[in-house]
CSV table of C-alpha atoms and ligand atoms in Angstrom, one decimal:
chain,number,residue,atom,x,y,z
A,202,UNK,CA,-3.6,8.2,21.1
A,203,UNK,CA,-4.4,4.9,22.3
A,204,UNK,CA,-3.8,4.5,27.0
A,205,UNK,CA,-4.6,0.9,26.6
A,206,UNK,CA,-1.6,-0.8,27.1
A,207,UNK,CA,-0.7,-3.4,23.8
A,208,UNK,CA,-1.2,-6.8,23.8
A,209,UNK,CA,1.5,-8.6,22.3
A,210,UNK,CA,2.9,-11.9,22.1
A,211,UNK,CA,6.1,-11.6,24.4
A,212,UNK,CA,8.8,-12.4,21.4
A,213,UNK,CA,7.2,-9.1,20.1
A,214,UNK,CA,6.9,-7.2,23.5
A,215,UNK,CA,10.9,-7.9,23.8
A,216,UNK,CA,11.5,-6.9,19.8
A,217,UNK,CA,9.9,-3.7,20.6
A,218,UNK,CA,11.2,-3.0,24.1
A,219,UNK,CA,15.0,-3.8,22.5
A,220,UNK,CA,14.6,-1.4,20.0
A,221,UNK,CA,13.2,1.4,22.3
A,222,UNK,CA,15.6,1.1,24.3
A,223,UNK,CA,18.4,1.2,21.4
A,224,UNK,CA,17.2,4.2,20.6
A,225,UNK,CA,17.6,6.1,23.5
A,226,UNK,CA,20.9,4.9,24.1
A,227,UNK,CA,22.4,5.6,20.4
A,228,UNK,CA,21.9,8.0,17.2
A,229,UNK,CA,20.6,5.4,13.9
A,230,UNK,CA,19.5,6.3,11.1
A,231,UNK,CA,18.2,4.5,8.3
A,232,UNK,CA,17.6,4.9,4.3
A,233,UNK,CA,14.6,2.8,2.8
A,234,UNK,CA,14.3,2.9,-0.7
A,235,UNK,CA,11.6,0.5,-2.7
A,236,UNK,CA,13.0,-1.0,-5.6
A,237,UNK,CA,10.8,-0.2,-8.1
A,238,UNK,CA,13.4,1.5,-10.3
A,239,UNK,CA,16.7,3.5,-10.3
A,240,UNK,CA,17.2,6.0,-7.8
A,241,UNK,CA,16.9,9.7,-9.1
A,242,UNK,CA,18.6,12.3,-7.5
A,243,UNK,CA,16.0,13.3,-5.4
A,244,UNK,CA,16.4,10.0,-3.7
A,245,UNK,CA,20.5,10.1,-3.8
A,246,UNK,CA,20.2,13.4,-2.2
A,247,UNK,CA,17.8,11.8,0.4
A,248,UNK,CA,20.4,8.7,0.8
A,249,UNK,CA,23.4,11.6,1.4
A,250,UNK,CA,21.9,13.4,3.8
A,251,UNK,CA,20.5,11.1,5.8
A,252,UNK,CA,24.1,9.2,5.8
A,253,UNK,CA,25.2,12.6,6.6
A,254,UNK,CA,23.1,13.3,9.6
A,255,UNK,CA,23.8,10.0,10.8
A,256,UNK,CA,27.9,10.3,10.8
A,257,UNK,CA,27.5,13.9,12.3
A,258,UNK,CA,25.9,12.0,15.2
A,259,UNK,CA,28.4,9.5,15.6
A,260,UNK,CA,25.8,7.2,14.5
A,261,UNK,CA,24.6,4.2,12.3
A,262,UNK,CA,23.5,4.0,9.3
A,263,UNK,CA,21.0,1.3,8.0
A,264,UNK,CA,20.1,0.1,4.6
A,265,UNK,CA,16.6,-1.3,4.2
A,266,UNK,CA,14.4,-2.3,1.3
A,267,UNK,CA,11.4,-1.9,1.1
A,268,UNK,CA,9.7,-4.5,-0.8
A,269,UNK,CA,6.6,-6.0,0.1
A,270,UNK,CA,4.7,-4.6,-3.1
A,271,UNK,CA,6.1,-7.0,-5.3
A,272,UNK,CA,4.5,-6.4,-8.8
A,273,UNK,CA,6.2,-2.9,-8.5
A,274,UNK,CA,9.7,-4.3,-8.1
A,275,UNK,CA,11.7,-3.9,-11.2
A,276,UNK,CA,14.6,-6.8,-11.8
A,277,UNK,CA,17.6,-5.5,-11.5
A,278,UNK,CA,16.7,-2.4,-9.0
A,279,UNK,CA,18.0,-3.8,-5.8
A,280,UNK,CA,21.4,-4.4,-7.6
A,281,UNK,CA,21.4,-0.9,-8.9
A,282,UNK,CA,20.2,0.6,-5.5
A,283,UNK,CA,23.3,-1.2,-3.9
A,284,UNK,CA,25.6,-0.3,-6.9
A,285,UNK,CA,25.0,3.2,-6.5
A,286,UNK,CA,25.5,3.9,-3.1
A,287,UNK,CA,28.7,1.9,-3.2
A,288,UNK,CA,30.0,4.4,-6.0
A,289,UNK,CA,28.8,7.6,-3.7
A,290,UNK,CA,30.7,6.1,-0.5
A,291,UNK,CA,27.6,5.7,1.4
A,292,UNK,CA,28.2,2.6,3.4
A,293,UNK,CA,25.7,0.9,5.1
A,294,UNK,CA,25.9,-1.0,8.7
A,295,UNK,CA,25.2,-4.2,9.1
A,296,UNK,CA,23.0,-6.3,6.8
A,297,UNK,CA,21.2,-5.7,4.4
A,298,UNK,CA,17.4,-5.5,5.5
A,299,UNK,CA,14.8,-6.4,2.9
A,300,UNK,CA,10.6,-6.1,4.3
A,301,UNK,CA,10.3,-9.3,2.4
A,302,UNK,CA,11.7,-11.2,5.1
A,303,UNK,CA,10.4,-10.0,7.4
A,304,UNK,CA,6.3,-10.6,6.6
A,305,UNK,CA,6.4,-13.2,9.8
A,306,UNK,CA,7.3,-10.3,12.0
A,307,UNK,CA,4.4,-7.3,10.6
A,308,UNK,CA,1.9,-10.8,10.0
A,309,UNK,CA,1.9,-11.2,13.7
A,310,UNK,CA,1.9,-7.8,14.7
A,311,UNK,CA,-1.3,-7.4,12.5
A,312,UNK,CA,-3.1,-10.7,14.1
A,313,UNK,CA,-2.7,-9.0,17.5
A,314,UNK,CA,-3.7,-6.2,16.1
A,315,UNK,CA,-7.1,-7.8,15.3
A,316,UNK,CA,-7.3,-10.1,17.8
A,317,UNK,CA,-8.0,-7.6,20.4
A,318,UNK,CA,-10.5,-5.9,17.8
A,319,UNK,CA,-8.2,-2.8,17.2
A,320,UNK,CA,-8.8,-3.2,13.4
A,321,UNK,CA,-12.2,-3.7,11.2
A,322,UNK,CA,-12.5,-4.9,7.6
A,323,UNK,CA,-13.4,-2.3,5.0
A,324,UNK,CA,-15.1,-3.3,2.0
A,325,UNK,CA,-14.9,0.0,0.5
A,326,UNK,CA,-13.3,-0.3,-3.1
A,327,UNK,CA,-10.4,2.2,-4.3
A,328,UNK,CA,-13.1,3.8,-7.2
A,329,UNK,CA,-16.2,4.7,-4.2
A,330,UNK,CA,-13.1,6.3,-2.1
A,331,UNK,CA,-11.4,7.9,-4.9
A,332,UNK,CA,-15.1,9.6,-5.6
A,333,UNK,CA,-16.0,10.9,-1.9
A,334,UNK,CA,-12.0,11.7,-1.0
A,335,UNK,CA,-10.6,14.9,-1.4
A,336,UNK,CA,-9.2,16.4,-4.3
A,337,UNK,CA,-6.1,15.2,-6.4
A,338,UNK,CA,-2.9,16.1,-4.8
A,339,UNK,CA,-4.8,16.3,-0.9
A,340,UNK,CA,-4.4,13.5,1.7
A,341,UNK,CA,-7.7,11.5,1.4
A,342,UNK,CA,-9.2,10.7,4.8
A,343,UNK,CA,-11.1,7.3,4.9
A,344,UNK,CA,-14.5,8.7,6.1
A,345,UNK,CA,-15.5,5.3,8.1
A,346,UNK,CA,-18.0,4.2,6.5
A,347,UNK,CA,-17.1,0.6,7.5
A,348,UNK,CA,-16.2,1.7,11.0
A,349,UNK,CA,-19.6,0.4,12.5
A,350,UNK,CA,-20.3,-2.3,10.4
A,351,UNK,CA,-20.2,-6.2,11.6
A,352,UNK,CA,-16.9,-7.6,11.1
A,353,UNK,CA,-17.2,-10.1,8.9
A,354,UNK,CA,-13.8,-11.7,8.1
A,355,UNK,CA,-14.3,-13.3,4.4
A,356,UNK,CA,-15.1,-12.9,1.1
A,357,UNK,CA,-18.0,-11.2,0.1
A,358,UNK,CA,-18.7,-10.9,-3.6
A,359,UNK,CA,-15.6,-12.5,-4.3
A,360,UNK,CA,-13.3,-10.2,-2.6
A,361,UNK,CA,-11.6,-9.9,1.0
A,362,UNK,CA,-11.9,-6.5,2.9
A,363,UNK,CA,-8.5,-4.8,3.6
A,364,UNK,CA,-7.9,-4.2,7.8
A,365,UNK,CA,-7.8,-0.7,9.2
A,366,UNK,CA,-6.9,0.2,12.5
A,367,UNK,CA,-9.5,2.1,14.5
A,368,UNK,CA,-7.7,4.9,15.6
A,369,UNK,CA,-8.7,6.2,18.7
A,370,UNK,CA,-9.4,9.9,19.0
A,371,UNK,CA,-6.8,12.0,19.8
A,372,UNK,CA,-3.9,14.1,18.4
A,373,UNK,CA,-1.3,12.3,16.0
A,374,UNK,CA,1.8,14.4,17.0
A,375,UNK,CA,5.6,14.1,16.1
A,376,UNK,CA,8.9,16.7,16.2
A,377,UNK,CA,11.6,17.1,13.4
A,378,UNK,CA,15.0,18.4,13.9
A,379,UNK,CA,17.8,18.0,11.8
A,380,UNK,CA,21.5,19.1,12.6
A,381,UNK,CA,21.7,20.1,8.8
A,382,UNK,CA,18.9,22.5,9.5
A,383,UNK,CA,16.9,20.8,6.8
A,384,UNK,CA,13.4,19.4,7.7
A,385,UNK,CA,10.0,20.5,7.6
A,386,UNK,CA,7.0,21.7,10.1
A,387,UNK,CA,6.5,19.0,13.4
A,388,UNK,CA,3.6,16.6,13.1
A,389,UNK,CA,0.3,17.4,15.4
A,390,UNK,CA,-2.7,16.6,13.6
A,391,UNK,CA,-6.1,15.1,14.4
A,392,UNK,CA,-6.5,11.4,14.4
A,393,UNK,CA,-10.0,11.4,13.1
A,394,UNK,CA,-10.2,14.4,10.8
A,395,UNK,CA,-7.3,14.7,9.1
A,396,UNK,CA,-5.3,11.5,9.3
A,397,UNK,CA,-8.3,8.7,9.3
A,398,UNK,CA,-8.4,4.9,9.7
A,399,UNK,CA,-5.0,3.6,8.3
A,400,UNK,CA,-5.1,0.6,6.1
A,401,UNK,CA,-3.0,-2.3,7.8
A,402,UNK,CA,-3.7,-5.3,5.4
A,403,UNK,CA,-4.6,-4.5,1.8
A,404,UNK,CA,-7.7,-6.4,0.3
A,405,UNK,CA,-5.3,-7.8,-2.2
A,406,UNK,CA,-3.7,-9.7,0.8
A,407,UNK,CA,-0.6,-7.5,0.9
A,408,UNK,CA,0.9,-6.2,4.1
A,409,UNK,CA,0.6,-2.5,4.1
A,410,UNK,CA,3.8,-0.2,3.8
A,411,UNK,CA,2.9,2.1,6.7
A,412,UNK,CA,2.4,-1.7,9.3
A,413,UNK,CA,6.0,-3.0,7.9
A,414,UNK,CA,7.5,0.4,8.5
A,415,UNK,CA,6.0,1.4,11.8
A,416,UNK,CA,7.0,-2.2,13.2
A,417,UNK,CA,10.9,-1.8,11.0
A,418,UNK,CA,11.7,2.3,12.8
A,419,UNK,CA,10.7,0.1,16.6
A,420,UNK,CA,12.7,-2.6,16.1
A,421,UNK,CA,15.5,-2.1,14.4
A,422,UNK,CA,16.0,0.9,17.0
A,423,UNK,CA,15.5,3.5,14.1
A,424,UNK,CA,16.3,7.4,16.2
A,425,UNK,CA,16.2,9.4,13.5
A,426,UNK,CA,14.1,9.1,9.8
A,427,UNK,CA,15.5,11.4,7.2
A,428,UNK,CA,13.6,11.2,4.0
A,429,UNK,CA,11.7,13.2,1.6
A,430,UNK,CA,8.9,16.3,2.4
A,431,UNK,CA,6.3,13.9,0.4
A,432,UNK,CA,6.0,11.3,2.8
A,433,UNK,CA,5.4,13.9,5.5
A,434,UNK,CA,1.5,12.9,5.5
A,435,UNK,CA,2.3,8.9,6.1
A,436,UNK,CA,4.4,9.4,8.9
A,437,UNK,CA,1.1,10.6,10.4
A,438,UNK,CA,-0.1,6.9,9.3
A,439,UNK,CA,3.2,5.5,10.7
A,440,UNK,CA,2.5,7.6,14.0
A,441,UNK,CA,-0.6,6.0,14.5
A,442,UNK,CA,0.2,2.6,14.3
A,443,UNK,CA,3.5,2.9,16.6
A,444,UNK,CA,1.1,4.5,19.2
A,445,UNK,CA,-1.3,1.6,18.7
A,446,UNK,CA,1.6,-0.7,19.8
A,447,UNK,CA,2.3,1.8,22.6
A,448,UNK,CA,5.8,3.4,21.4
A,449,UNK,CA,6.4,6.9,20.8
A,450,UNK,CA,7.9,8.0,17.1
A,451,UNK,CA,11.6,8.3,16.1
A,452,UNK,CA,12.4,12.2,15.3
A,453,UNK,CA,11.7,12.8,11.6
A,454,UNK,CA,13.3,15.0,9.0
A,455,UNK,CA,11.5,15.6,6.0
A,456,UNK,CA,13.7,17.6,3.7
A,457,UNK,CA,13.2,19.4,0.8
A,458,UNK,CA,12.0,17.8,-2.6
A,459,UNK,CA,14.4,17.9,-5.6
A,460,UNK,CA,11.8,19.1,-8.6
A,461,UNK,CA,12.5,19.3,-12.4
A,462,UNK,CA,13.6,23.0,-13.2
A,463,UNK,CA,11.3,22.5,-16.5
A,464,UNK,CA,8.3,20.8,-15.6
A,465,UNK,CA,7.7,22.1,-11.7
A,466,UNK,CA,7.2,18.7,-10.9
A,467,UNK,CA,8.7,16.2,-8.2
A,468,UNK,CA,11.1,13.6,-9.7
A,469,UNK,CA,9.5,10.0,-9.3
A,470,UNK,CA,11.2,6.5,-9.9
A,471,UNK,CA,8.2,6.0,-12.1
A,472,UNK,CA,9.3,8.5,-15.2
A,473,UNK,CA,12.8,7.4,-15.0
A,474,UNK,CA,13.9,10.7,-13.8
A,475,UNK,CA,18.0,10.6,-14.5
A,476,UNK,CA,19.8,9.0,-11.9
A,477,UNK,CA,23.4,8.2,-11.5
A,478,UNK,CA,23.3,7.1,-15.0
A,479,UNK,CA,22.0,10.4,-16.4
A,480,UNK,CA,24.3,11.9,-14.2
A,481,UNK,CA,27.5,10.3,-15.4
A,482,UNK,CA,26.3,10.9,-19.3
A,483,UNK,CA,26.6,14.5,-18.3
A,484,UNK,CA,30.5,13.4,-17.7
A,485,UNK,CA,30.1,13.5,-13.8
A,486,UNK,CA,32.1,11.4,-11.7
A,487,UNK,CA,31.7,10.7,-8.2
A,488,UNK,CA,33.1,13.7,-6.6
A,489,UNK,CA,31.1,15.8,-9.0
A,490,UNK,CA,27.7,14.1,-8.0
A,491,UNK,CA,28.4,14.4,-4.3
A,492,UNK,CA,28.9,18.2,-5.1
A,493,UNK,CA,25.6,18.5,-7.0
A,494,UNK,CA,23.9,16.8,-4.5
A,495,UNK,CA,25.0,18.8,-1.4
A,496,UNK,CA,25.2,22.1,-3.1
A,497,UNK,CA,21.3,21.3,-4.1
A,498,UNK,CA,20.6,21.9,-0.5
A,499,UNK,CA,23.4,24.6,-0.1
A,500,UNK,CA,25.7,22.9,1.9
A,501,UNK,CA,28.5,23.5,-0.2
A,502,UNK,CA,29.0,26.2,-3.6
A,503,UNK,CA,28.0,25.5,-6.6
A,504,UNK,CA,30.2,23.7,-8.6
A,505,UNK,CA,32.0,21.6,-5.9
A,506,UNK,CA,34.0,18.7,-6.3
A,507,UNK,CA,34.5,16.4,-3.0
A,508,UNK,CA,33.8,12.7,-1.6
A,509,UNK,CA,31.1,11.9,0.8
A,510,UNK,CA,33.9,11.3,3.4
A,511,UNK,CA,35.1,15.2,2.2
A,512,UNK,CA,31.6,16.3,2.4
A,513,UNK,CA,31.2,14.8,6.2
A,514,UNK,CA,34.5,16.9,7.1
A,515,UNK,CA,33.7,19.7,6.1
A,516,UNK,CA,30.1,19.9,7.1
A,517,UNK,CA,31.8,18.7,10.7
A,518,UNK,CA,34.4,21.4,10.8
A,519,UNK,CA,31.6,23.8,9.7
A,520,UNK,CA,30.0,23.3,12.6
A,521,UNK,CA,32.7,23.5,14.7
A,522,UNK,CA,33.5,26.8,14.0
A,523,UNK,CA,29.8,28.0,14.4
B,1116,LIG,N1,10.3,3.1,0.5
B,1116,LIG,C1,9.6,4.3,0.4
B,1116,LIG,C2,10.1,5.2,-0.7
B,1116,LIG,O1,11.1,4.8,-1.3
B,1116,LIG,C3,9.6,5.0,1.7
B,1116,LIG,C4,10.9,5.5,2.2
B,1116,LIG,C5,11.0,5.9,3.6
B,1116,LIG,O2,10.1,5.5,4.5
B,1116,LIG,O3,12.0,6.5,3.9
B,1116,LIG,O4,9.5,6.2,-1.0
């Protein structure tokens, strides 16, 4: 990890420093969906638990979008995100927070960044990776081939590089705990082997999901990240960039994937997986979901029937008694 102290203009310093400090002084949580579709169940069980973990804790709860990849949003998904939530009783504090309005913040961030030569333009296109990464379903390392090469800003052939952060050798590390006992092994992994040179700005100009979230946990004084076992690998990504502006990660919990009992495969967004909808076709109604959803993961017996508020009772009182 990086020992040189971060550069930063001082509006940015003070962002960070605030939300550090937040942090320490108070359990909040946060769920982040993208809106490229309707949640599936996967993701609803993702938004309960994490509400969940932050009520146990006497906490906050934060709703953010994340939406800086713009030809994936779908019209209509942000309502539908919002809509659904509202119908499971998971309510959000404060504002709503979209990444979209916030570019300002992650675009200054990444000049920094680059000003003090911490990134370097790759030129390397997605097919000449795809061919020397490892194989499908592994975390492809960048290998560096544009590490050591002159930095030269602009367009060549027509297209601009993206920026990756030169991560300095070292160990990318992070803990997990979760007070509903679900979450997956801590983070310690080698920067340069098995995490690689995270891209900050894509070469199709976009700010990169792993910048805009890094910068997002810091300052809006995230504690705790509960979220899904496939985004386990980025938070390595995340890691490294929160280190590059001299801050030490959130606690994580990555729970368990939901998968479909028939294929064996992860839900995604992407295939439409059922959702709320699908859900109440099958004649669920809220009560009913919220049962599904926490007896998925055990927390209650098959079959239950109970609110989220019900739910947050009972898992309390269960731990009481422990
Ligand atoms: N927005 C991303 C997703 O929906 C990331 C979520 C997160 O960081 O929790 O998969």
């Amino acid at each position: 990890m990086s020992a040189r102290p971060p550069v930063l203009p001082d509006h940015l310093q003070q962002l960070l420093q605030a939300g550090v400090q937040r942090r320490a002084r108070a359990y909040r949580g946060r769920f982040a969906p993208s809106p490229t579709g309707a949640l599936h169940r996967g993701n609803l069980r993702t938004a309960l638990l994490s509400w969940l973990e932050a009520r146990l804790a006497g906490g906050e709860w934060l709703l953010r979008l994340d939406d800086l990849d713009t030809p994936r949003n779908r019209p209509g998904a942000e309502e539908g995100i919002l809509q659904d939530l509202r119908w499971l009783g998971l309510s959000w504090d404060g504002p709503l927070w979209r990444q979209s309005d916030r570019r300002g913040l992650y675009a200054t961030v990444l000049s920094a960044l680059r000003r003090q030569g911490r990134l370097y333009p790759c030129r390397c296109s997605r097919r000449l990776l795809a061919d020397v990464s490892a194989p499908h379903g592994a975390w492809a390392v960048y290998p560096g081939f544009c590490r050591d090469r002159p930095p030269r800003w602009g367009p060549e052939q027509g297209r601009l590089p993206s920026w990756r952060l030169r991560s300095p050798p070292g160990r990318i590390r992070w803990s997990e705990h979760s007070a509903l006992g679900l979450c997956s092994a801590a983070g310690d992994l080698d920067a340069a082997s098995q995490v690689g040179d995270v891209v900050l700005r894509r070469a199709d100009g976009f700010l990169a999901y792993h910048l805009a979230t890094a910068v997002d946990e810091l300052t809006l004084g995230i504690s705790a990240v509960v979220r899904g076992a496939d985004l386990w690998r980025s938070t390595a990504a995340q890691v490294a960039v929160m280190a590059e502006l001299g801050a030490p990660p959130p606690l994580y919990a990555h729970g368990p994937l939901w998968c479909d009992p028939a294929t064996g495969q992860r839900l995604s967004k992407r295939e439409g997986s059922a959702g709320l909808a699908g859900l109440r076709e099958q004649g669920l109604d809220g009560p009913g979901v919220i049962g599904l959803l926490a007896a998925s993961v055990g927390l209650v017996p098959p079959g239950s029937r109970l609110s989220a508020a019900d739910l947050l009772q009972q898992v309390r009182g269960g731990r009481r008694e422990a």
